[in-house]
Coordinates of C-alpha atoms in Angstrom, one line a residue:
X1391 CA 111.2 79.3 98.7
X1392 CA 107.8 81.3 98.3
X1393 CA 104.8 79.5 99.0
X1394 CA 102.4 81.6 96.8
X1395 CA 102.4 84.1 94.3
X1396 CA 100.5 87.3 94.5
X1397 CA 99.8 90.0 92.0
X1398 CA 99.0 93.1 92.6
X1399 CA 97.3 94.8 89.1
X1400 CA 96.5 98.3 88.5
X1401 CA 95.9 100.7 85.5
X1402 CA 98.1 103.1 87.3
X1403 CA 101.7 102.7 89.3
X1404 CA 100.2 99.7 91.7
X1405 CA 101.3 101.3 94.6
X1406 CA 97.9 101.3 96.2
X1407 CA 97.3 98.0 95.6
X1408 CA 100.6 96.6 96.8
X1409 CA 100.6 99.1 99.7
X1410 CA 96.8 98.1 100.6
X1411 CA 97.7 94.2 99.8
X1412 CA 100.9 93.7 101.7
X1413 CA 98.8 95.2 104.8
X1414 CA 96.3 91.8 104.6
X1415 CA 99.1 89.6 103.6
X1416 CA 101.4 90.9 106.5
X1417 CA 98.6 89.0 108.7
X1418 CA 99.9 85.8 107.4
X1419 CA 103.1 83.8 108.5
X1420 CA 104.0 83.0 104.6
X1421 CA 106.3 84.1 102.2
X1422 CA 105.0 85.0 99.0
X1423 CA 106.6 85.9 95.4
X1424 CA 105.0 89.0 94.9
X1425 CA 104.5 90.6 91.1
X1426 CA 103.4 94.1 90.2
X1427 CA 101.8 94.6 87.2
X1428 CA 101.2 98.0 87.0
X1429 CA 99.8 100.5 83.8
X1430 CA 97.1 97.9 82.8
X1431 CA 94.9 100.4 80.8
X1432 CA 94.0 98.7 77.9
X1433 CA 91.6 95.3 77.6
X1434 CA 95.1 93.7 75.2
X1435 CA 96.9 94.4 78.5
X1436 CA 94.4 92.9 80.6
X1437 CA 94.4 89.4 78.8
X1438 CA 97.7 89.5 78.7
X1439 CA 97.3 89.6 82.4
X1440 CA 95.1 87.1 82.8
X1441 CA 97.8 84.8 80.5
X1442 CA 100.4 85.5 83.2
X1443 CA 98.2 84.3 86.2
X1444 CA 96.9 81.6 84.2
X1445 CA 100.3 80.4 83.6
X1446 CA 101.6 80.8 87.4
X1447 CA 98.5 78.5 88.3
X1448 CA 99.2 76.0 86.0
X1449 CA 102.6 75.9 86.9
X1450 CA 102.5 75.9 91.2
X1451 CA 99.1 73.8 91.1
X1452 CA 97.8 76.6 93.7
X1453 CA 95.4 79.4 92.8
X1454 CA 97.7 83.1 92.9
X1455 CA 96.6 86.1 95.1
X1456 CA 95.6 88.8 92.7
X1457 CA 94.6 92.2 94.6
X1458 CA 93.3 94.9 92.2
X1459 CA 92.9 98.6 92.1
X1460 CA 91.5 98.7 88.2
X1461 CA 89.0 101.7 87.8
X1462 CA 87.9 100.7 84.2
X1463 CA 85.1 98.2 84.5
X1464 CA 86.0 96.4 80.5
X1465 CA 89.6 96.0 81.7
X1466 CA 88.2 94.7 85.2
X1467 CA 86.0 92.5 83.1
X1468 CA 88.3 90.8 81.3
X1469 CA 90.7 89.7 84.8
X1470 CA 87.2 89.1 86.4
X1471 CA 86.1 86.6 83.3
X1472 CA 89.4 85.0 82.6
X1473 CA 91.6 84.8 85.9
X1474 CA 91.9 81.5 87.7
X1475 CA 93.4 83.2 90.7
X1476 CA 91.9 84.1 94.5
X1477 CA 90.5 88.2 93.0
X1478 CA 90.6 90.7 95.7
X1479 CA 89.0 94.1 93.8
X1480 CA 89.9 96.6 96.1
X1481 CA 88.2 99.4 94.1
X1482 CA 85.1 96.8 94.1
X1483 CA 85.0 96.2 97.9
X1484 CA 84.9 99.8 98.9
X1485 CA 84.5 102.2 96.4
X1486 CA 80.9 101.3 95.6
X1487 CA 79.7 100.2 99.2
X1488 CA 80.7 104.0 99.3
X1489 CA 79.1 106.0 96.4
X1490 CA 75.7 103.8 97.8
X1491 CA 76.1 105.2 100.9
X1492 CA 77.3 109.1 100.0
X1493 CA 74.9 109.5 97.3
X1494 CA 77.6 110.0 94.9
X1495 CA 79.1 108.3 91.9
X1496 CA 83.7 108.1 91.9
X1497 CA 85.3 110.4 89.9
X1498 CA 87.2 107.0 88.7
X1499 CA 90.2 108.6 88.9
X1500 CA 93.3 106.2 87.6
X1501 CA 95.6 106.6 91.0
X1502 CA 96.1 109.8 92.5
X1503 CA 99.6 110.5 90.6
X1504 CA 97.6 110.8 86.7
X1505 CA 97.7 114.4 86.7
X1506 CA 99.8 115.2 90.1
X1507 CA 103.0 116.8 87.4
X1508 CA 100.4 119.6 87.2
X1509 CA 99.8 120.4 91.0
X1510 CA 101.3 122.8 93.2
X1511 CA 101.8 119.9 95.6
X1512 CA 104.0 118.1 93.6
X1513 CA 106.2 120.7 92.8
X1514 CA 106.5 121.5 96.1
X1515 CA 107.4 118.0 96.8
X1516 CA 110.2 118.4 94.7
X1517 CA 111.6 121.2 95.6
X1518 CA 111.3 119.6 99.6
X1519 CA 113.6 116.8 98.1
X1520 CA 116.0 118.9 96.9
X1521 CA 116.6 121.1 99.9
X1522 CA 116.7 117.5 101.5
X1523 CA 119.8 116.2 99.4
X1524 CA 121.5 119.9 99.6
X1525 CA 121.1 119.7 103.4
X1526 CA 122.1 115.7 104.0
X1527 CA 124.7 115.3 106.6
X1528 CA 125.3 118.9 107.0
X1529 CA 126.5 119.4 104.1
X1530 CA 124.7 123.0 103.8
X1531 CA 124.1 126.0 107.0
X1532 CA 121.8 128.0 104.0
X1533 CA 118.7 128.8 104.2
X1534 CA 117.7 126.5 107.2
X1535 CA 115.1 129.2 107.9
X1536 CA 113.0 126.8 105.6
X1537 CA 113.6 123.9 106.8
X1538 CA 110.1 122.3 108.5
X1539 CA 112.6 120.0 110.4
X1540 CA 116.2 119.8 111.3
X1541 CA 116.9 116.1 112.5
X1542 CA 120.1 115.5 114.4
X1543 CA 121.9 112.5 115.9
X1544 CA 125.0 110.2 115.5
X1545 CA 126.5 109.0 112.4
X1546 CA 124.2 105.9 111.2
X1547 CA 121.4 107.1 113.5
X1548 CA 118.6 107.3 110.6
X1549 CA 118.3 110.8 110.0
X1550 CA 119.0 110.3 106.0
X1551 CA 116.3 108.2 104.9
X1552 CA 113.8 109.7 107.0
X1553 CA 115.2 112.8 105.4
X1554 CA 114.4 111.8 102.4
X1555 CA 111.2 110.1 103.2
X1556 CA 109.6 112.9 104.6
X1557 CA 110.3 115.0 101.8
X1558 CA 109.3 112.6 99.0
X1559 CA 106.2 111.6 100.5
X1560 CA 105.1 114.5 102.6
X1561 CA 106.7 117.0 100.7
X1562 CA 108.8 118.5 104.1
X1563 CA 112.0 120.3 103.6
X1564 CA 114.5 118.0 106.3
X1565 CA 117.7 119.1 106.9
X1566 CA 120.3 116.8 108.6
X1567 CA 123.2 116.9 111.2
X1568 CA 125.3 114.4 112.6
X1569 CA 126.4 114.9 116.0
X1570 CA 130.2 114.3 116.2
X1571 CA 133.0 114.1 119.1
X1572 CA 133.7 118.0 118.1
X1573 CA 130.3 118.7 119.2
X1574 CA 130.4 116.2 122.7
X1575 CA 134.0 118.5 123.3
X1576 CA 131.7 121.6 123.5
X1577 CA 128.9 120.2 124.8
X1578 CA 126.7 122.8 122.2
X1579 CA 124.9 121.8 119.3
X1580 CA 126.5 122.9 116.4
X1581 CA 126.1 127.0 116.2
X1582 CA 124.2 127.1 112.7
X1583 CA 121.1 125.2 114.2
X1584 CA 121.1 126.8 117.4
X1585 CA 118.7 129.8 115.8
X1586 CA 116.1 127.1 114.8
X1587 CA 116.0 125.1 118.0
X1588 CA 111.9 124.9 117.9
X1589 CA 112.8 122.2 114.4
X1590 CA 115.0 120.3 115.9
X1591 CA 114.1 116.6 116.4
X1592 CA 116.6 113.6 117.5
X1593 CA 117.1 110.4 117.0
X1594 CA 119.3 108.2 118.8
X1595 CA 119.9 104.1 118.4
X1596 CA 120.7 101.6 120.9
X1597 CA 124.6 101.3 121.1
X1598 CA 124.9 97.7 119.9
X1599 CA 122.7 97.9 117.1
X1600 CA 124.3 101.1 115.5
X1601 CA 127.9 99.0 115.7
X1602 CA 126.7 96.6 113.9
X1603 CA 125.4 98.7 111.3
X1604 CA 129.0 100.9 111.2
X1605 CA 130.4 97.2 110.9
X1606 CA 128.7 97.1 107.7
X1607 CA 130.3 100.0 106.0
X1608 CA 133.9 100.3 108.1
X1609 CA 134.5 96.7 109.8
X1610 CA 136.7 96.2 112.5
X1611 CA 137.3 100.1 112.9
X1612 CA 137.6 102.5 116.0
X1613 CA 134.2 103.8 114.6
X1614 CA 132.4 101.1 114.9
X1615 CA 133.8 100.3 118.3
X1616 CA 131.1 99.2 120.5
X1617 CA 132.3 101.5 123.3
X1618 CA 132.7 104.1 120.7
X1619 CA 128.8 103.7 120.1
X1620 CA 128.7 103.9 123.6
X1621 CA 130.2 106.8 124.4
X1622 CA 128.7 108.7 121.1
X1623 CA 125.1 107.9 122.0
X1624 CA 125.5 108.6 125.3
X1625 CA 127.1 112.2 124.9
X1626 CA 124.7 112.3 121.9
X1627 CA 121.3 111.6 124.1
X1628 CA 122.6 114.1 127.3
X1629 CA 123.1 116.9 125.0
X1630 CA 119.8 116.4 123.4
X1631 CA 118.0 116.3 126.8
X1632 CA 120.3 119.3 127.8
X1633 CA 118.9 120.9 124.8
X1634 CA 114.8 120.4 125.5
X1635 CA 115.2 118.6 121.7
X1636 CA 112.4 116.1 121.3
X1637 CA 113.4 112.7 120.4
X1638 CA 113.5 108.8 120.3
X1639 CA 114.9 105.7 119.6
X1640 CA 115.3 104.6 116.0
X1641 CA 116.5 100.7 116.7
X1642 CA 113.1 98.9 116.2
X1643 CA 111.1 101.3 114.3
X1644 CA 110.3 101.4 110.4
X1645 CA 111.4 104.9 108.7
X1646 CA 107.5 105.0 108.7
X1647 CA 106.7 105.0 112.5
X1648 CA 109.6 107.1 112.1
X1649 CA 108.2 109.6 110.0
X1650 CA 105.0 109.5 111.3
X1651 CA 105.9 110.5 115.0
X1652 CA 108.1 113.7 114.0
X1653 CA 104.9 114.4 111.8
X1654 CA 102.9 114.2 115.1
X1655 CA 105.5 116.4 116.9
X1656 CA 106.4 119.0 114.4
X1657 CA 103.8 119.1 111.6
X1658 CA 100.6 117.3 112.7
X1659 CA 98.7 118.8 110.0
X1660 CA 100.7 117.0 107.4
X1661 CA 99.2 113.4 108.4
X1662 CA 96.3 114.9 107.2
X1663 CA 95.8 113.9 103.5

């Protein structure tokens, strides 16, 4: 059972604000129901807002969590007049500490995605997704010349959604190859990345872990063996190191630490924003 509800309002997609919230809330041992409201651009929408928290008050007998990231001051009005929750105004707290302190008034922007269809960048960030899905699991040796990053490791290993990740939010074209026993018999990576050694980034998993994961999808099978794991991630890890490939270990990291430490490895510039 939840213990508290918590909105998270925004005239744009609310990804900030949920993003930005679920950073504080992770501070807390507490399980919270959490609501995005997101697209609140008109005042009709805002009290229809402030109906909703109202209700969810009146209902647990405990004031709801409402972080916001609303850049039109009549819409913020209205929540700001009307809500009975705890408001947490994001925009409020830092946006105009900051234009005291620049010298400068916001552009009050609604989110950074209201005119990204336009931008170079987000085309580009499409196009990284598709070469990403056209280069998942090997299916594809073309054009890996652009690639930014070839990841490689055993089956169940990661390397797909951090694939994907890196190209949806960083806009990086990431190929994919799973390591198989063909690959341990040569001990040689597999010849179509071999020209593009300098992308290549690992991951491996701790052998108990990834069995239970191959459990998941093929139970009770030679593939998810434990001392297949075993053997895989071992052959997987010496040819790796036999390689100079950079890796690590993806057993207790998020695809985000993930993400972020190939960024730091091959593309530092890219954590830039």
């Amino acid at each position: 059972m939840h213990t508290r509800t918590v909105f998270f309002i925004s005239d744009g997609t609310g990804i900030t604000a949920e993003t930005f919230g679920n950073a504080i809330l992770a501070q807390f041992e507490f399980k919270p129901r959490h609501v995005r409201l997101p697209f609140v651009d008109t005042v009709d929408k805002a009290h229809q807002v402030v109906r909703q928290v109202n209700h969810t008050a009146e209902l647990e007998g405990i004031k709801p969590l409402v972080f916001t990231t609303l850049v039109n001051t009549e819409i913020l009005g209205v929540i700001e007049g009307g809500c009975r929750g705890m408001l947490l105004d994001m925009f409020g707290t830092f946006v105009r500490p900051l234009e005291i302190e620049l010298g400068l008034k916001s552009n009050h922007r609604i989110g950074r995605f209201s005119d990204v269809s336009k931008s170079k960048a987000y085309h580009d960030r499409i196009e990284a997704i598709n070469f990403s899905l056209a280069h998942d699991d090997g299916q594809s040796n073309t054009d890996l010349a652009q690639a930014d990053v070839i990841l490689v490791g055993v089956s169940r290993s990661g390397k797909t959604p951090t694939s994907l990740y890196l190209a949806m939010q960083y806009g990086l074209k990431a190929a994919n190859y799973p390591l198989i026993p063909d690959d341990f018999e040569r001990q040689q990576l597999p010849g179509a990345l071999v020209p593009h050694r300098k992308k290549i980034f690992g991951l491996t998993i701790q052998p108990d872990r990834l069995s239970e994961i191959r459990n998941e999808r093929r139970p009770n099978s030679r593939y998810a063996s434990i001392q297949n794991c075993r053997m895989e991630v071992a052959e997987a890890e010496a040819m790796m190191r036999r390689a100079g490939i950079r890796w690590l270990s993806t057993t207790t990291k998020s695809i985000e630490e993930i993400a972020t430490t190939i960024l730091q490895e091959i593309r530092p510039e890219r954590l830039e924003y």
